[in-house]
PDB file of C-alpha atoms and ligand atoms in Angstrom:
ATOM      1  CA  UNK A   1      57.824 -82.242 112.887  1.00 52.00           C
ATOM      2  CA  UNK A   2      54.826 -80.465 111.074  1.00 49.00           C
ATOM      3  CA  UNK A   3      51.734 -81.388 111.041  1.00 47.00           C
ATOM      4  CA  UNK A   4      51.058 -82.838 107.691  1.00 50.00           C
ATOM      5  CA  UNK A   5      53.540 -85.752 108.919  1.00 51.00           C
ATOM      6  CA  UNK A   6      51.395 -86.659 111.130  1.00 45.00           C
ATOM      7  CA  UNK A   7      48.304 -86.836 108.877  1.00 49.00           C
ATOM      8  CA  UNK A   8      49.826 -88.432 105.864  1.00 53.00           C
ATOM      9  CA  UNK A   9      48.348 -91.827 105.010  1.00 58.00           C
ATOM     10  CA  UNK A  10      51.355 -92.735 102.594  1.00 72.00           C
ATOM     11  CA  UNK A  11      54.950 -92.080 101.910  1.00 83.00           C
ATOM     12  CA  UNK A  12      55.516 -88.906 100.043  1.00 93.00           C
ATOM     13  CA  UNK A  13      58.474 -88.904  97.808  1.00 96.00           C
ATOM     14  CA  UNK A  14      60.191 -85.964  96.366  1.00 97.00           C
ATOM     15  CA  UNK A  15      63.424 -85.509  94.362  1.00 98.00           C
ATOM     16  CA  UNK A  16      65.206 -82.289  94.338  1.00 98.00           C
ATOM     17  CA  UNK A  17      66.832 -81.791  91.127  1.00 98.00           C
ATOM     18  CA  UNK A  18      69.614 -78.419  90.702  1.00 97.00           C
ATOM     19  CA  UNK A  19      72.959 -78.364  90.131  1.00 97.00           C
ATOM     20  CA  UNK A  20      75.664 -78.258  92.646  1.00 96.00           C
ATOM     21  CA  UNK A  21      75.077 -75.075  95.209  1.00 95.00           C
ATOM     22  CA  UNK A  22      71.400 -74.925  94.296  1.00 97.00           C
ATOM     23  CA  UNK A  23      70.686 -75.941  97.795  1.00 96.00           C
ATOM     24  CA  UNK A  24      69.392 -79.338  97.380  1.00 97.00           C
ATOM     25  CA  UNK A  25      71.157 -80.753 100.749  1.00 94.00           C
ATOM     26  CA  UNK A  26      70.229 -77.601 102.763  1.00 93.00           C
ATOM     27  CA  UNK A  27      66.921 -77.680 101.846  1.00 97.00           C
ATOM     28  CA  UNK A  28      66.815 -81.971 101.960  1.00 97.00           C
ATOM     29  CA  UNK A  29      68.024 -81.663 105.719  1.00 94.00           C
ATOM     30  CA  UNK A  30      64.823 -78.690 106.448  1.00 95.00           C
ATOM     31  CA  UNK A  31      62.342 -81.235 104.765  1.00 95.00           C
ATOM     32  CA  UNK A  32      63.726 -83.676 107.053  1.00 94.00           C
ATOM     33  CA  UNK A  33      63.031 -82.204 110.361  1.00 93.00           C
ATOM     34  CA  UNK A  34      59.665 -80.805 108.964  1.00 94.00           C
ATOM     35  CA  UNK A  35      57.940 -83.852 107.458  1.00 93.00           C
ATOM     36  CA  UNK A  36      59.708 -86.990 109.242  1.00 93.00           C
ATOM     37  CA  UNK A  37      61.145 -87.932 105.618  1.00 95.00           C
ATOM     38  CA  UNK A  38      64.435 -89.506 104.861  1.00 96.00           C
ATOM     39  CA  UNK A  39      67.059 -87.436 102.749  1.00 97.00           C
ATOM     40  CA  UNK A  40      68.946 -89.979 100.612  1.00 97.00           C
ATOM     41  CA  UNK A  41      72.233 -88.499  99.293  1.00 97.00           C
ATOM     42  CA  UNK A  42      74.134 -90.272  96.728  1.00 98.00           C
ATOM     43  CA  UNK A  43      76.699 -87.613  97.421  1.00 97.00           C
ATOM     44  CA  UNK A  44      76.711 -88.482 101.256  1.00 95.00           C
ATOM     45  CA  UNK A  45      76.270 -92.379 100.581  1.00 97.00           C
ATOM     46  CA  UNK A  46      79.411 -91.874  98.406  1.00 97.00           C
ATOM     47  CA  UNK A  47      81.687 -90.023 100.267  1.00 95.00           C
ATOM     48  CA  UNK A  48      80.786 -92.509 103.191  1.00 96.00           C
ATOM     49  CA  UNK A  49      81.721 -95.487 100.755  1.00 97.00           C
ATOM     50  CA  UNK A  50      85.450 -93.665 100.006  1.00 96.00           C
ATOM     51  CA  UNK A  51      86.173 -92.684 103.661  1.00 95.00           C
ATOM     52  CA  UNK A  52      85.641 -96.388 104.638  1.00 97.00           C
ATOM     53  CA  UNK A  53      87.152 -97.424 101.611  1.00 97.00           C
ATOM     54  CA  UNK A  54      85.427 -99.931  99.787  1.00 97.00           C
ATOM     55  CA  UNK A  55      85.403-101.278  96.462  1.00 96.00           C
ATOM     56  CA  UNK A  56      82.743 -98.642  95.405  1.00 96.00           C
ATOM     57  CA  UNK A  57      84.509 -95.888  97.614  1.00 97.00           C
ATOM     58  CA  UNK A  58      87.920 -96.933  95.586  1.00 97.00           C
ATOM     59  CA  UNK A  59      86.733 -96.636  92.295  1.00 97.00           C
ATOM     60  CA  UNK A  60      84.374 -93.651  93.084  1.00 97.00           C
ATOM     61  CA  UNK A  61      87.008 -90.942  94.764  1.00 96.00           C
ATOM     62  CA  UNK A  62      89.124 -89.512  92.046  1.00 96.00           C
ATOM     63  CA  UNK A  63      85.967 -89.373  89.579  1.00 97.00           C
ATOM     64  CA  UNK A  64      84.564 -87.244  91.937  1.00 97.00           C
ATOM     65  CA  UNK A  65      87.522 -85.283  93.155  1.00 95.00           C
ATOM     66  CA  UNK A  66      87.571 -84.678  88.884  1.00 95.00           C
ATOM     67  CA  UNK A  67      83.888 -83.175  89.456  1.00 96.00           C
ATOM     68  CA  UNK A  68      82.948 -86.024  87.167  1.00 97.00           C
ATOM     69  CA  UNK A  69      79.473 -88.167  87.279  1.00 98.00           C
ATOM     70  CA  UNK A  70      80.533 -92.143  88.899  1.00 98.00           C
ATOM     71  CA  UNK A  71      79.498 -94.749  86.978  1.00 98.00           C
ATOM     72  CA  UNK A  72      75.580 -95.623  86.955  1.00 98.00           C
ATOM     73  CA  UNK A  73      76.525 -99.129  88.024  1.00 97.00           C
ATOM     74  CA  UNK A  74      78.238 -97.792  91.301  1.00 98.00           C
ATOM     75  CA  UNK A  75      75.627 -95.564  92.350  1.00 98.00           C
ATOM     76  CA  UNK A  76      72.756 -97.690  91.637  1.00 97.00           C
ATOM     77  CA  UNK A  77      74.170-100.424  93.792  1.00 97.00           C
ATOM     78  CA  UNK A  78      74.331 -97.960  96.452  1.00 96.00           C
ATOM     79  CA  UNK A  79      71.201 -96.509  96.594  1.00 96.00           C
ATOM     80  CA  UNK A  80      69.246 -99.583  96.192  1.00 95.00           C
ATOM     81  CA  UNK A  81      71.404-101.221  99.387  1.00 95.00           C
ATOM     82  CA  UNK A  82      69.851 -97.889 101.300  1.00 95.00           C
ATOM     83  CA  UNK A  83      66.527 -97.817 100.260  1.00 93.00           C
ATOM     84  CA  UNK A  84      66.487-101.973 101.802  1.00 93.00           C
ATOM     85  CA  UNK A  85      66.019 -99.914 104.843  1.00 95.00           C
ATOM     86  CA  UNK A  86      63.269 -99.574 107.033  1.00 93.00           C
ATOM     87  CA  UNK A  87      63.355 -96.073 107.594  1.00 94.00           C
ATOM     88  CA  UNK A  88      62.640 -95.267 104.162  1.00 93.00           C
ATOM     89  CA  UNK A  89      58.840 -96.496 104.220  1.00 90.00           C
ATOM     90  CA  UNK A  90      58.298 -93.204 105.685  1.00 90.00           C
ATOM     91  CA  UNK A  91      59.017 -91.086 102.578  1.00 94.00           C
ATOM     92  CA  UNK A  92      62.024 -89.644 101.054  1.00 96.00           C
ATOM     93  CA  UNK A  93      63.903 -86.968  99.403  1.00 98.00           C
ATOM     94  CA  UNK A  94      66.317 -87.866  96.694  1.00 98.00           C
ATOM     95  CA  UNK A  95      69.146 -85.332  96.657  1.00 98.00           C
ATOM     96  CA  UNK A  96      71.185 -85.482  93.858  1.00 97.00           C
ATOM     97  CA  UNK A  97      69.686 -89.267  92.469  1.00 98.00           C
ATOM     98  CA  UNK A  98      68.987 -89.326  89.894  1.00 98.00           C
ATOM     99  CA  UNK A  99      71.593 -87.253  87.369  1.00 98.00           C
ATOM    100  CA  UNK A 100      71.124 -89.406  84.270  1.00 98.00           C
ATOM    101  CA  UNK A 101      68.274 -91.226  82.483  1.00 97.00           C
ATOM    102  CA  UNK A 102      69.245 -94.283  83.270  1.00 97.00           C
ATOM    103  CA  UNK A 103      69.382 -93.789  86.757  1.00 98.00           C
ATOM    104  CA  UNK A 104      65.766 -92.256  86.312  1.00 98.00           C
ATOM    105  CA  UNK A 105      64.670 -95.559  84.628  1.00 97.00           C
ATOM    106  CA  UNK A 106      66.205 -97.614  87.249  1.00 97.00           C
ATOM    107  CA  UNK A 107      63.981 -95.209  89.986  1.00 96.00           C
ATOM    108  CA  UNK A 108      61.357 -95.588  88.255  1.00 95.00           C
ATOM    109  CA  UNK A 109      61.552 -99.587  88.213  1.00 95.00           C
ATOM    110  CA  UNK A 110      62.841-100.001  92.040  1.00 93.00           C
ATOM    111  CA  UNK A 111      59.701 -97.295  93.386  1.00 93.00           C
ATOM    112  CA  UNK A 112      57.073 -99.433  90.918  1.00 92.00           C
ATOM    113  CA  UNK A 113      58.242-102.761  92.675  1.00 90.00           C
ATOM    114  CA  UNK A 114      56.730-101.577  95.942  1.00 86.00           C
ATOM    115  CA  UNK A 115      53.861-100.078  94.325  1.00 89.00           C
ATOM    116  CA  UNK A 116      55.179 -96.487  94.687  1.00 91.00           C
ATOM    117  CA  UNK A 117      55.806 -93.449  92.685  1.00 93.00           C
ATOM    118  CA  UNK A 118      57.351 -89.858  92.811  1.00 96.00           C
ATOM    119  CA  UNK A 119      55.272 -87.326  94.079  1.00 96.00           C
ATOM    120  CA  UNK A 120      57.041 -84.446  92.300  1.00 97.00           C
ATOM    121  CA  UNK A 121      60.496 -84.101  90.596  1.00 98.00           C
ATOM    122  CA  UNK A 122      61.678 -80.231  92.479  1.00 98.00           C
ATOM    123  CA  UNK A 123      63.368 -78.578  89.922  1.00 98.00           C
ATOM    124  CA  UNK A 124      65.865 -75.857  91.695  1.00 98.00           C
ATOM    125  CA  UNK A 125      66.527 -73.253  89.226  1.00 97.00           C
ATOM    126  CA  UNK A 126      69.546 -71.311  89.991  1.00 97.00           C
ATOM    127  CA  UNK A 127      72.519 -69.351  88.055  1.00 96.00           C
ATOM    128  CA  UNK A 128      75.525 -70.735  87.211  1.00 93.00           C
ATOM    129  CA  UNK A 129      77.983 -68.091  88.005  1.00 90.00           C
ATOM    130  CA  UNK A 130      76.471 -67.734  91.562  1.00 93.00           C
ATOM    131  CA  UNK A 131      76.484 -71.637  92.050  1.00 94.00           C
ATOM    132  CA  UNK A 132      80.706 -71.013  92.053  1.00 93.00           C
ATOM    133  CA  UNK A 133      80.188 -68.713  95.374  1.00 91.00           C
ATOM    134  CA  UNK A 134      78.195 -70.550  96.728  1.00 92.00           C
ATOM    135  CA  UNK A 135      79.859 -73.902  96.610  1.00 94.00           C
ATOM    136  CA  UNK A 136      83.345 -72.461  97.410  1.00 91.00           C
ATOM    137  CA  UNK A 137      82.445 -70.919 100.347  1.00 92.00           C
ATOM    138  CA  UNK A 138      80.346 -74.208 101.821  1.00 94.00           C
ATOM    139  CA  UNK A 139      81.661 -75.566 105.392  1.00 95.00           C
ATOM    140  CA  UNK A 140      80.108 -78.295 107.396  1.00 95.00           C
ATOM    141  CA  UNK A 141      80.037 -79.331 111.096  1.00 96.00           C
ATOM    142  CA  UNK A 142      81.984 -82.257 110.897  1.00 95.00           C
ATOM    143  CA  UNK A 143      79.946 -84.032 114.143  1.00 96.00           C
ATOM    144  CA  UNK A 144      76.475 -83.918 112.886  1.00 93.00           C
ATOM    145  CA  UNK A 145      76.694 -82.505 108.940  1.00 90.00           C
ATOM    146  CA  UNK A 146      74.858 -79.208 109.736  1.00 92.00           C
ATOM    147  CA  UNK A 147      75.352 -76.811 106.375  1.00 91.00           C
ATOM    148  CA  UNK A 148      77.101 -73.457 106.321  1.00 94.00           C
ATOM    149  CA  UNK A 149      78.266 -70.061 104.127  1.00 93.00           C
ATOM    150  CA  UNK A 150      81.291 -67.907 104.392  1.00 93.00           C
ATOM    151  CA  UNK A 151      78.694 -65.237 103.751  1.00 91.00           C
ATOM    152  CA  UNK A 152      75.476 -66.440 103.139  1.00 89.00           C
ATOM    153  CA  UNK A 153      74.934 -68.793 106.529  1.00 91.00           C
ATOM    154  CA  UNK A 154      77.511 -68.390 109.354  1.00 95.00           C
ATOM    155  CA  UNK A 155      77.094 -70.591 112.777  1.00 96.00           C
ATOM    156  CA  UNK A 156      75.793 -67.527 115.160  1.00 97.00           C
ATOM    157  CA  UNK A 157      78.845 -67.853 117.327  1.00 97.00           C
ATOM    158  CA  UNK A 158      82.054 -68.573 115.425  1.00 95.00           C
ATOM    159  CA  UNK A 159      83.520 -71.907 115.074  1.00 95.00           C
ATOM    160  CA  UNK A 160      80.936 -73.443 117.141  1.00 97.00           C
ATOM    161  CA  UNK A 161      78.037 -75.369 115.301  1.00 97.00           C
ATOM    162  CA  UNK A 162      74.647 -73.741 116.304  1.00 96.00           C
ATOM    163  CA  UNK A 163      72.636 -77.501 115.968  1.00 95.00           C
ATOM    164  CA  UNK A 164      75.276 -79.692 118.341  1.00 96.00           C
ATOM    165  CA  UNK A 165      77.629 -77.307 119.753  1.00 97.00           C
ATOM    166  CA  UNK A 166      80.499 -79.247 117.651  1.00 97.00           C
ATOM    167  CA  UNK A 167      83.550 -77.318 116.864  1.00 97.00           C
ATOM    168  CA  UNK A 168      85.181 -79.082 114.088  1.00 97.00           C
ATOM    169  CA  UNK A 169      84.119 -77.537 111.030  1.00 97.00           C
ATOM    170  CA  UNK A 170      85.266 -79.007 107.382  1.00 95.00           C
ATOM    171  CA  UNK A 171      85.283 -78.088 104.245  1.00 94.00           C
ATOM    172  CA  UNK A 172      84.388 -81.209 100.836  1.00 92.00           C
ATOM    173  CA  UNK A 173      87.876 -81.701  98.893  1.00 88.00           C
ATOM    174  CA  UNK A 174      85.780 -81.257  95.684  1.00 92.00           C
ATOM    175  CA  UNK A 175      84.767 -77.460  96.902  1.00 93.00           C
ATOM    176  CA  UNK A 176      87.175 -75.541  94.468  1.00 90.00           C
ATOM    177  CA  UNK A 177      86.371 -73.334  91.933  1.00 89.00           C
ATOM    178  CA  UNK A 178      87.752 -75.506  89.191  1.00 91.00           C
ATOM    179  CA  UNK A 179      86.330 -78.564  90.366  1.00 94.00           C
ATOM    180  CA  UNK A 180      83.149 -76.819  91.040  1.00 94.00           C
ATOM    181  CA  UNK A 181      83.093 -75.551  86.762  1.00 94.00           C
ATOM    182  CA  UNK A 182      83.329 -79.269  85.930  1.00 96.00           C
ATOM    183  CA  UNK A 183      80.719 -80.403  87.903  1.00 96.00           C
ATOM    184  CA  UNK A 184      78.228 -77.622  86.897  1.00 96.00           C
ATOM    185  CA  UNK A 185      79.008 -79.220  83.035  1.00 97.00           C
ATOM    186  CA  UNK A 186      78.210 -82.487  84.079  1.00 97.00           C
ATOM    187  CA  UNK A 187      75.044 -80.962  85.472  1.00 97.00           C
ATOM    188  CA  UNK A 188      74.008 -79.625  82.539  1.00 97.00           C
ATOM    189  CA  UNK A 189      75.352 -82.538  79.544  1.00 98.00           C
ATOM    190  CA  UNK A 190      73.982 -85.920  81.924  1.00 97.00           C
ATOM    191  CA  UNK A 191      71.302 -84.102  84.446  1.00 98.00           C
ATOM    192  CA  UNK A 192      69.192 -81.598  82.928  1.00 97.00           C
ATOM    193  CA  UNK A 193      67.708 -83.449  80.370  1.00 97.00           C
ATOM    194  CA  UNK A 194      65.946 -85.301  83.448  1.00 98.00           C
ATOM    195  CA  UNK A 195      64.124 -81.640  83.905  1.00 98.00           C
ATOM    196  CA  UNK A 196      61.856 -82.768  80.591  1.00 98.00           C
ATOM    197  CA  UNK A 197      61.880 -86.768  81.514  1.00 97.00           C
ATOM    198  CA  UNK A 198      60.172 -85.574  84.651  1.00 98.00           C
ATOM    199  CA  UNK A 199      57.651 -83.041  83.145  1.00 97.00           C
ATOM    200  CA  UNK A 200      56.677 -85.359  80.343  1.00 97.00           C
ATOM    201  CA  UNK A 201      55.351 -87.785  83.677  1.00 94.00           C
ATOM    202  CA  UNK A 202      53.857 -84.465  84.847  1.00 95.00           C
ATOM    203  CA  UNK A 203      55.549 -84.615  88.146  1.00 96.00           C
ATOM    204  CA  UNK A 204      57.892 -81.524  87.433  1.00 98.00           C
ATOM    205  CA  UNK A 205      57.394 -78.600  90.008  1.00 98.00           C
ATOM    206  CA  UNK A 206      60.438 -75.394  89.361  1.00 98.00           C
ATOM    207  CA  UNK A 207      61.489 -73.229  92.451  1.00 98.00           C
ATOM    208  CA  UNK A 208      63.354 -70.188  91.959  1.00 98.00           C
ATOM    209  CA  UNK A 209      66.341 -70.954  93.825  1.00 98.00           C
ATOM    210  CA  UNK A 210      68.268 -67.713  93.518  1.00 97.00           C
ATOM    211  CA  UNK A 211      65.814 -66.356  96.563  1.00 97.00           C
ATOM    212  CA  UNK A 212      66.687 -66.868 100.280  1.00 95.00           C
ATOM    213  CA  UNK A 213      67.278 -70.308 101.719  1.00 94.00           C
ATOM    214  CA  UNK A 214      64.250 -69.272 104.080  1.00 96.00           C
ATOM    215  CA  UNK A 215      62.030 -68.550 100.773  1.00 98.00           C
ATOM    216  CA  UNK A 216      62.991 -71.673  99.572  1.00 98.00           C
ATOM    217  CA  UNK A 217      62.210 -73.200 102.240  1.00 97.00           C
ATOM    218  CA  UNK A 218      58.545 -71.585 102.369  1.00 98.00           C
ATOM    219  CA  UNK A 219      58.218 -72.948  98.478  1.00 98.00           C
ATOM    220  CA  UNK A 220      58.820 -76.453  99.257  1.00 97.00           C
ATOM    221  CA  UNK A 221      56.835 -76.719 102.263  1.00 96.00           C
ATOM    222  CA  UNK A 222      53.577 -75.880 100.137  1.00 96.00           C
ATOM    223  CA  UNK A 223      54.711 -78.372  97.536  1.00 96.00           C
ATOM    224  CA  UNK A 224      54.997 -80.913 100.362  1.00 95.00           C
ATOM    225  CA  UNK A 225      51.579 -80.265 101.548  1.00 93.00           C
ATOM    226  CA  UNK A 226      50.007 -79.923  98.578  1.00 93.00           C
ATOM    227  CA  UNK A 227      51.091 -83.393  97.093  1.00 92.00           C
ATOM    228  CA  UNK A 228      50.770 -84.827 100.358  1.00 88.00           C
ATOM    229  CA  UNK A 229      47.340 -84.119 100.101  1.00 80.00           C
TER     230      UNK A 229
HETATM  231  P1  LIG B   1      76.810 -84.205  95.607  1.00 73.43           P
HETATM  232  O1  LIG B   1      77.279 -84.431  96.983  1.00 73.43           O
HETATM  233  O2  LIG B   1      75.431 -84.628  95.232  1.00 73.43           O
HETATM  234  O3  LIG B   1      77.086 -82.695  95.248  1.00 73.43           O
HETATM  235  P2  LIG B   1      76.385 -81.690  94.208  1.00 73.43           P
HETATM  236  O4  LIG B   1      75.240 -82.192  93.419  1.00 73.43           O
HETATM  237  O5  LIG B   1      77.518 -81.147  93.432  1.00 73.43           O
HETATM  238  O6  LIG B   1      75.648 -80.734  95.098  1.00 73.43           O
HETATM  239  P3  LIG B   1      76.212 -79.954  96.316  1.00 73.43           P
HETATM  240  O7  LIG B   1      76.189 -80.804  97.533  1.00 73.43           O
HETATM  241  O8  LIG B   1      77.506 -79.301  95.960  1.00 73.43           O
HETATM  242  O9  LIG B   1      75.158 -78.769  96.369  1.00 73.43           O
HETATM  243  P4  LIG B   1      73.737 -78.664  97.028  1.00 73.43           P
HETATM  244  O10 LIG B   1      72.734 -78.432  95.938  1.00 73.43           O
HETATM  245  O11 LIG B   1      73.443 -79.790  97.988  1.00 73.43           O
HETATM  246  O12 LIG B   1      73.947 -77.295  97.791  1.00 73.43           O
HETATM  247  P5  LIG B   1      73.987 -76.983  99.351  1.00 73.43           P
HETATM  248  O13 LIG B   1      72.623 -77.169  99.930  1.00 73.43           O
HETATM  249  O14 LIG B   1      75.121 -77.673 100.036  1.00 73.43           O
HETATM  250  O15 LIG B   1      77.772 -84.954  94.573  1.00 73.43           O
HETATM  251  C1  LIG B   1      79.176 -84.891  94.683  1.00 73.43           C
HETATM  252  C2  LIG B   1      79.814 -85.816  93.659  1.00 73.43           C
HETATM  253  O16 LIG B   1      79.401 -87.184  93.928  1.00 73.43           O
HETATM  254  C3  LIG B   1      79.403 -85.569  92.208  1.00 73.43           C
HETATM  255  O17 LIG B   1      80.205 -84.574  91.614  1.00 73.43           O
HETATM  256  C4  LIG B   1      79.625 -86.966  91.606  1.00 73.43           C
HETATM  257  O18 LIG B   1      80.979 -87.210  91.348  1.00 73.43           O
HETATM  258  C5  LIG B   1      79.170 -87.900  92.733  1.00 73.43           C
HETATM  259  N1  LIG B   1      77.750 -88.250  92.654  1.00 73.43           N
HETATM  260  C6  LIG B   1      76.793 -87.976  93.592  1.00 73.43           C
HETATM  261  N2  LIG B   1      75.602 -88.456  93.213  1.00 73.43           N
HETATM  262  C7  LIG B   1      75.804 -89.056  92.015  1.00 73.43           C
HETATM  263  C8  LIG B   1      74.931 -89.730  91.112  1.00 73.43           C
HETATM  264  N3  LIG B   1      73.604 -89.865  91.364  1.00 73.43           N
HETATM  265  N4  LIG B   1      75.462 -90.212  89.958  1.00 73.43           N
HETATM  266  C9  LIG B   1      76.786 -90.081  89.680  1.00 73.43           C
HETATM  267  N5  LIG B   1      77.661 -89.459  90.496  1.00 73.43           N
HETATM  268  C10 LIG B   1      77.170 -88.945  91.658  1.00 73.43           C
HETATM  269  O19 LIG B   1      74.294 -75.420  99.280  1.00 73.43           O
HETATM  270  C11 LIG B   1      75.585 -74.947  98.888  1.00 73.43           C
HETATM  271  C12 LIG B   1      75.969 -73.732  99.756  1.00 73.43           C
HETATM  272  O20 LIG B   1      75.088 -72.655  99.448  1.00 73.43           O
HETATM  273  C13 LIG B   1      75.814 -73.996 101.269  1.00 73.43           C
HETATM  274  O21 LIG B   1      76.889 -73.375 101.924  1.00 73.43           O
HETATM  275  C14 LIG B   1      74.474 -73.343 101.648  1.00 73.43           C
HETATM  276  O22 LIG B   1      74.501 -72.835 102.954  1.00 73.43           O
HETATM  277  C15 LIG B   1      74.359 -72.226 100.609  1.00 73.43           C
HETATM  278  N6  LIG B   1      72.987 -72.032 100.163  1.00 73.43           N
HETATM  279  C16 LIG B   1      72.040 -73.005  99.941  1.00 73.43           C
HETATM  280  N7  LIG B   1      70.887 -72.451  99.512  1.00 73.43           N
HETATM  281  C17 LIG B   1      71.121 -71.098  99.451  1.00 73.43           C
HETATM  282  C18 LIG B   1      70.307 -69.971  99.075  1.00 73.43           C
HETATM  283  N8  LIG B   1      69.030 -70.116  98.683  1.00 73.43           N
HETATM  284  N9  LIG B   1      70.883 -68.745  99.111  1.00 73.43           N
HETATM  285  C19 LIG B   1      72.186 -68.579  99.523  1.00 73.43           C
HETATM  286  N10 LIG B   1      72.999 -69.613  99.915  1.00 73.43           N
HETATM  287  C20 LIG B   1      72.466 -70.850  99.859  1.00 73.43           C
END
C-alpha cells in the first residue's frame, strides 16, 4: 500500500468513467492495492447476482449478454446494498457506476447522506476501434479475477496466473466483437453525457488511455495524491 493511504485523513473517492476496454477494471484493481480503496464494480456485482441467480441476476443476464445498459432500478439496488458495507468507509473507486444521469443523481444523493462527495470523475479517453481488440482478447484468472491480454498482458508463464498461481483462466460471455459494438453505443448514447455532468461540478480529470497500462497507471496515481491532498 502507498504511502498516501496511510496519511489520508478521509475517504477519497474516485470514479473511472471510459467505455468498455478503456481499462477501468485493470486500473480499479492497481488503485486498489496502492491506496487501500475499494473497487466497486457494477459489472462484477452483476455478474455475481446472475451466477447465483437471483431476481436481479434473472432479469439482468440477457440485457447484458445483448451489450445493453440494465435497468437503473436494478443496479441502483445493488450498489446501494454494497456500499452498506463497512469496508467502503475507506474510499472507493466506482468502475463502471454510474453510466446514466440518473444513476449520477442517485450518487450524488446516497454520497451527500454521509456527508461525502466525489473527489474526481476519471475520464478514460480511448478509441473506439481499438476498444474491439482489446475487449475480445480479455481473459481472467478465474480463482482470484486477475486481468489479462492475448497480446497486450499475458500471465509470464502460460496458463498459470502470475498473482495466485491459479490455472483456470476464463473468458466474459459478453467478450465478442458484436456484443462488444453494442456496448460501445450504449457507452456513448446513456454514458458520455456524464463526461459534461461531471465537469460542470468541476470534478472532471481526462487520461489518455490509448498509452500503456503502466502510463496509466503513473496518471492516476498523481490524481490520487493530488486530491488526496
Ligand atoms: P462492465 O463489467 O462494467 O463492463 P464494461 O464497462 O463494458 O467494461 P469492461 O469491463 O469491458 O472494460 P474495462 O474498462 O474494465 O477494461 P479492462 O480493464 O478489463 O459491464 C458489463 C455489462 O454489465 C454492461 O454491458 C451492462 O449490461 C451491465 N452493467 C454494468 N454496470 C452497469 C450500470 N452501472 N448500469 C447499467 N448496466 C450496467 O481492460 C480490457 C482489456 O484491455 C484487458 O484485457 C486489459 O488487460 C487490456 N488493457 C487495459 N488497459 C490497457 C492499456 N492501457 N493498453 C493495452 N491494453 C489494456
Amino acid at each position: 500500500m502507498d504511502g498516501a493511504s496511510a496519511t489520508r485523513t478521509r475517504p477519497v473517492n474516485l470514479i473511472l468513467l471510459g467505455p468498455p476496454g478503456a481499462g477501468k477494471g485493470t486500473q480499479a484493481r492497481i488503485l486498489e492495492e496502492k491506496f487501500g480503496l475499494v473497487q466497486l464494480s457494477t459489472g462484477d456485482l452483476l455478474r455475481a447476482a446472475v451466477a447465483a441467480g437471483t431476481e436481479a441476476g434473472k432479469a439482468a443476464k440477457a440485457v447484458m449478454e445483448a451489450g445493453d445498459l440494465v435497468s437503473d432500478e436494478i443496479v441502483l439496488a445493488i450498489l446501494k446494498d454494497r456500499m452498506a458495507d463497512d469496508d467502503v468507509a475507506r474510499g472507493i473507486i466506482l468502475d463502471g457506476f454510474p453510466r446514466t444521469e440518473a444513476q449520477a443523481a442517485a450518487l450524488d444523493a446516497l454520497l451527500k447522506a454521509s456527508g461525502q462527495t466525489i473527489d474526481a470523475a476519471i475520464s478514460l479517453e480511448v478509441e473506439d476501434d481499438a476498444m474491439v481488440e482489446r475487449v475480445s482478447g480479455r481473459f481472467t484468472c478465474a480463482a482470484c479475477g486477475e486481468g489479462y491480454h492475448d497480446s497486450f498482458k499475458t500471465p509470464a508463464k502460460d496458463g498459470v496466473c502470475d498473482k495466485c498461481g491459479g490455472t483456470e483462466m476464463k473468458r466474459r460471455a459478453d467478450d465478442n466483437a458484436e456484443t462488444v459494438r453494442t456496448r460501445l453505443q450504449a457507452y456513448h448514447a446513456q454514458t458520455a453525457p456524464l463526461i459534461a455532468y461531471y465537469a460542470g461540478r468541476d470534478s472532471l480529470v481526462t487520461v489518455d488511455a490509448m498509452a500503456s497500462i503502466t502510463d496509466v497507471e503513473a496518471a492516476l496515481e498523481t490524481i490520487v495524491k493530488r486530491v488526496a491532498g
